[in-house]
XYZ file of C-alpha atoms in Angstrom:
321
model
C -18.990 8.703 -36.953
C -15.216 10.968 -36.558
C -13.208 11.128 -40.037
C -9.742 11.917 -40.665
C -5.820 11.462 -42.100
C -7.322 10.008 -44.836
C -5.002 11.284 -48.616
C -5.786 12.122 -51.966
C -5.613 8.445 -52.311
C -7.636 6.871 -50.836
C -10.837 7.726 -48.425
C -10.545 8.752 -44.796
C -10.627 6.772 -42.226
C -13.243 6.370 -39.612
C -13.007 5.300 -35.328
C -16.207 3.212 -34.397
C -15.861 2.166 -30.050
C -14.478 -0.648 -31.381
C -12.221 0.178 -33.461
C -9.977 2.778 -35.017
C -7.905 2.082 -37.901
C -4.558 3.848 -38.945
C -2.843 6.737 -37.938
C -3.663 9.319 -35.616
C -2.148 12.403 -33.411
C -2.797 12.601 -29.823
C -5.212 15.647 -30.507
C -7.128 13.145 -32.382
C -7.222 11.052 -30.534
C -8.878 12.706 -27.450
C -11.619 14.575 -29.914
C -12.117 10.881 -30.672
C -12.481 9.569 -27.227
C -14.855 12.176 -25.791
C -17.421 11.851 -28.102
C -17.437 7.906 -27.745
C -15.795 7.287 -30.860
C -12.472 5.910 -29.891
C -11.736 2.022 -29.164
C -12.295 1.259 -25.569
C -8.774 0.841 -24.209
C -7.880 -2.183 -21.442
C -8.088 -1.403 -17.889
C -4.724 -2.301 -15.987
C -5.087 -2.870 -11.905
C -2.701 -1.802 -10.159
C -0.919 -2.199 -6.565
C 2.558 -2.407 -5.183
C 4.819 -1.347 -2.521
C 8.151 0.165 -3.554
C 11.071 0.032 -0.224
C 14.655 2.943 -0.546
C 17.405 1.716 -0.387
C 18.857 1.573 3.560
C 21.511 3.724 4.726
C 25.034 2.951 6.007
C 26.019 2.972 9.802
C 28.437 5.399 11.620
C 31.795 3.879 12.391
C 32.747 4.800 15.648
C 35.088 7.493 16.496
C 38.334 7.607 18.385
C 37.650 5.423 21.151
C 34.712 6.746 22.912
C 31.865 7.464 20.532
C 29.833 4.643 18.687
C 28.307 5.051 15.306
C 24.786 6.095 14.949
C 22.293 2.605 13.437
C 21.697 3.412 9.546
C 18.313 4.069 8.914
C 15.931 2.181 6.710
C 13.808 3.479 3.641
C 10.728 4.191 3.673
C 8.289 2.623 2.454
C 5.778 3.311 0.246
C 1.742 0.726 0.409
C 0.599 2.272 -2.990
C -2.979 1.019 -2.485
C -4.661 -0.870 -5.618
C -6.192 1.684 -8.421
C -6.667 1.361 -12.185
C -4.983 2.929 -14.946
C -6.068 2.671 -18.467
C -4.207 1.448 -22.008
C -0.707 1.264 -19.825
C 2.110 0.927 -21.799
C 5.294 0.467 -19.976
C 6.024 0.883 -16.477
C 10.198 1.585 -14.874
C 11.421 0.731 -12.149
C 14.424 2.250 -10.941
C 15.337 0.545 -7.265
C 17.171 2.465 -5.015
C 20.221 1.482 -3.881
C 22.231 0.627 -0.479
C 24.141 3.046 1.295
C 27.666 1.946 2.651
C 28.615 2.379 6.755
C 31.107 5.285 7.731
C 35.309 3.894 8.052
C 36.436 3.566 11.291
C 37.403 7.438 12.250
C 34.752 9.273 10.869
C 33.061 11.679 12.696
C 30.723 12.589 9.563
C 27.673 10.916 8.846
C 27.564 7.484 6.612
C 25.744 7.281 2.917
C 22.141 7.811 2.648
C 19.986 5.367 0.555
C 19.298 6.288 -2.747
C 15.215 6.670 -3.942
C 13.444 4.115 -5.823
C 11.370 5.293 -8.128
C 8.440 3.535 -10.086
C 6.974 5.151 -13.168
C 4.028 4.595 -15.164
C 3.458 5.583 -18.600
C -0.378 5.992 -20.232
C -1.772 5.253 -23.764
C -2.236 9.247 -23.004
C 1.431 9.851 -21.512
C -0.020 9.993 -18.046
C 2.787 9.443 -16.227
C 2.389 9.079 -12.134
C 5.655 8.429 -9.900
C 6.114 6.694 -6.644
C 9.023 7.550 -4.748
C 10.092 5.919 -2.163
C 13.319 7.508 -0.380
C 16.083 6.158 1.000
C 16.826 5.817 4.068
C 19.086 8.410 6.144
C 22.870 7.177 7.085
C 23.914 6.807 10.903
C 24.878 9.755 12.731
C 21.695 11.704 11.689
C 21.461 15.309 11.460
C 24.251 17.012 10.628
C 26.302 13.356 12.353
C 28.658 15.979 13.818
C 30.704 14.264 16.851
C 28.436 14.064 20.012
C 25.645 13.805 18.301
C 25.747 9.960 17.178
C 21.680 10.018 15.895
C 20.593 7.126 13.999
C 19.675 7.821 10.311
C 15.700 8.771 9.589
C 13.932 6.078 7.411
C 13.793 9.522 4.465
C 17.384 10.981 4.125
C 14.940 14.416 3.990
C 13.070 13.959 6.409
C 12.821 16.921 9.304
C 10.184 15.420 11.303
C 9.957 14.335 14.594
C 6.812 11.949 14.082
C 6.308 9.114 11.983
C 4.910 10.404 7.587
C 2.074 7.253 6.780
C 0.497 10.246 4.576
C -0.856 8.054 0.646
C 0.252 5.269 2.399
C 3.649 6.448 3.059
C 5.619 5.300 6.004
C 8.601 6.620 7.348
C 10.472 6.931 11.190
C 13.004 8.965 12.321
C 16.080 7.261 14.643
C 17.337 7.744 17.873
C 19.498 9.794 19.855
C 22.681 8.730 20.657
C 23.695 8.860 24.432
C 25.947 10.016 26.949
C 27.800 10.037 29.753
C 30.699 12.156 30.220
C 33.130 11.563 27.251
C 31.615 8.319 26.191
C 28.921 7.973 23.948
C 26.222 5.191 22.714
C 24.732 5.423 19.104
C 21.121 5.254 18.278
C 19.277 3.103 16.406
C 18.004 3.929 12.565
C 14.358 4.157 12.005
C 12.909 1.698 10.093
C 9.957 1.088 8.014
C 7.744 0.358 10.943
C 8.502 1.803 14.025
C 11.200 5.205 15.035
C 14.941 4.375 16.315
C 15.565 3.812 20.660
C 18.008 6.440 21.249
C 21.099 4.784 22.839
C 21.205 3.800 26.617
C 23.964 5.349 28.875
C 27.288 4.994 28.694
C 29.940 3.469 29.766
C 27.556 0.311 30.471
C 24.242 0.939 28.458
C 24.109 -0.625 24.826
C 23.488 2.020 22.010
C 19.682 2.020 20.599
C 17.860 -0.771 18.550
C 17.086 0.094 15.248
C 13.515 0.324 14.428
C 11.188 -2.474 13.417
C 10.268 -3.329 9.787
C 6.655 -2.483 8.591
C 4.790 -5.953 7.240
C 3.593 -5.426 3.615
C 0.181 -6.897 4.123
C -1.133 -7.881 0.751
C 2.562 -9.973 -0.605
C 3.958 -10.319 2.509
C 7.214 -10.327 4.433
C 8.795 -7.804 6.656
C 11.104 -5.237 5.255
C 13.322 -1.788 5.860
C 14.539 -2.514 9.674
C 16.370 -0.306 11.015
C 19.867 -0.869 12.138
C 21.668 -0.909 15.949
C 23.069 2.472 16.968
C 26.845 1.337 18.402
C 27.960 1.702 21.450
C 31.631 2.421 23.486
C 33.616 -0.317 22.789
C 35.425 -0.929 26.368
C 33.071 -2.245 27.954
C 31.596 -6.021 27.587
C 28.346 -4.597 26.302
C 25.712 -6.408 24.230
C 25.485 -5.361 20.493
C 21.861 -3.928 20.368
C 20.010 -5.131 18.051
C 17.973 -4.153 14.036
C 15.537 -3.964 13.186
C 12.925 -6.814 12.033
C 12.891 -6.661 8.431
C 16.797 -7.263 8.166
C 18.660 -4.355 9.702
C 22.199 -4.664 10.794
C 22.922 -5.336 14.248
C 24.543 -2.269 16.173
C 28.202 -2.734 17.537
C 29.707 -3.548 21.084
C 33.762 -4.062 21.940
C 35.399 -2.553 19.301
C 33.575 -4.357 16.209
C 32.321 -3.512 12.617
C 28.228 -3.033 12.767
C 26.058 -5.712 11.315
C 25.603 -5.586 7.267
C 21.695 -4.869 6.682
C 20.341 -7.844 6.108
C 17.064 -7.801 4.798
C 15.953 -5.910 1.837
C 16.073 -1.917 2.073
C 17.471 -2.133 5.981
C 20.013 0.019 7.630
C 23.205 -0.584 9.006
C 25.026 -1.385 12.248
C 26.816 1.353 14.330
C 30.758 0.235 14.693
C 31.759 0.171 18.448
C 34.910 2.469 18.440
C 37.920 1.061 20.695
C 41.077 0.630 17.904
C 41.788 -0.610 14.531
C 40.141 -3.812 13.605
C 37.204 -2.535 14.637
C 34.551 0.339 14.288
C 33.599 0.392 11.190
C 30.116 1.024 10.343
C 28.121 -1.976 8.443
C 26.149 -1.998 4.846
C 22.731 -0.882 4.177
C 20.958 -3.006 1.531
C 19.391 -2.048 -1.521
C 15.798 -0.840 -2.358
C 12.940 -3.167 -3.710
C 9.765 -2.760 -5.463
C 6.449 -5.462 -5.617
C 4.013 -4.997 -8.371
C 0.567 -6.774 -9.072
C -1.067 -6.824 -12.262
C -4.666 -7.329 -12.958
C -7.049 -7.361 -15.479
C -4.351 -8.037 -17.996
C -3.287 -11.250 -19.384
C 0.075 -11.709 -18.226
C 1.651 -13.800 -21.737
C 1.094 -10.210 -22.967
C 3.358 -8.908 -20.701
C 7.763 -8.377 -21.646
C 9.750 -8.423 -18.409
C 13.038 -6.720 -18.324
C 15.621 -6.978 -15.775
C 15.124 -10.355 -14.707
C 12.239 -9.480 -11.945
C 11.497 -12.688 -10.176
C 7.950 -13.851 -10.951
C 6.190 -13.707 -7.599
C 2.608 -15.327 -9.869
C -0.469 -13.898 -10.860
C 1.013 -11.090 -12.021
C 3.565 -10.549 -8.924
C 6.523 -8.963 -10.385
C 9.132 -9.187 -7.367
C 12.366 -6.137 -8.579
C 15.123 -7.124 -6.270
C 17.028 -4.195 -9.447
C 15.937 -2.046 -11.507
C 13.832 -3.577 -14.924
C 10.939 -2.836 -16.896
C 7.561 -4.100 -17.734
C 6.289 -3.593 -21.358
C 2.644 -4.131 -22.391
């Protein structure tokens, strides 16, 4: 039986597998735990999905170049696991990327990362990070590219990334004919954005599809549609399922994202007042806690309560155990 932290007055405290009264250093705790002389800590079950903020759609440039659609935030499906002695879970929701203005030949703004940090009794801090979506315009956004944004703003690979439950996809390419160009659709959490169709009669590329959160339900992270050359009556390109903003046609602004973690639509140029790109939408996170009485958990940041230990974070907050 371990003995420690006593003083000149009073007996040394002892530890057992059921009680550990007194004040103990982390070193002493680890030693007692290794020896089987430390009280058992509660096993906390954690399951989640984490979605980065969506990128904005690019604005149209001059009278000829449709903007690329914004990429959705990357989607991380965190499989259920158990962590011992959880004390705090901190969720930081990624901000949306703003759409690009009319006449801007650079990328729209990227969405920001959504992060989840889990602090345990022994200071084990695993991080879950879902990258924010790339702004419409993609790889450089210079005139002549107008690629749709990727779902991960830093992603360079052309193939979908599904490692360890992390899903991200690239945007489609802008397609030109002579001086006209229709923007590519932004990548969605569940699929790549489509290439623009040949101008001047085609449309911008459709945004990539969102992804279904299998455990929690709902579809999230649609890519924004690409904007098209604006002097012909082409239909607007669709945003991806899950709330991607529509790509504009006929010299209109790109549509704002309507679903969580989704990309904004690209603008369609041909003079004022149209051609600005649509705004992306903020990220999202849902966490399910098991094996712990919800009445002992204090939530900050007003996460919506999905019942049965499920917490919906549309804005940043914490779970305190």
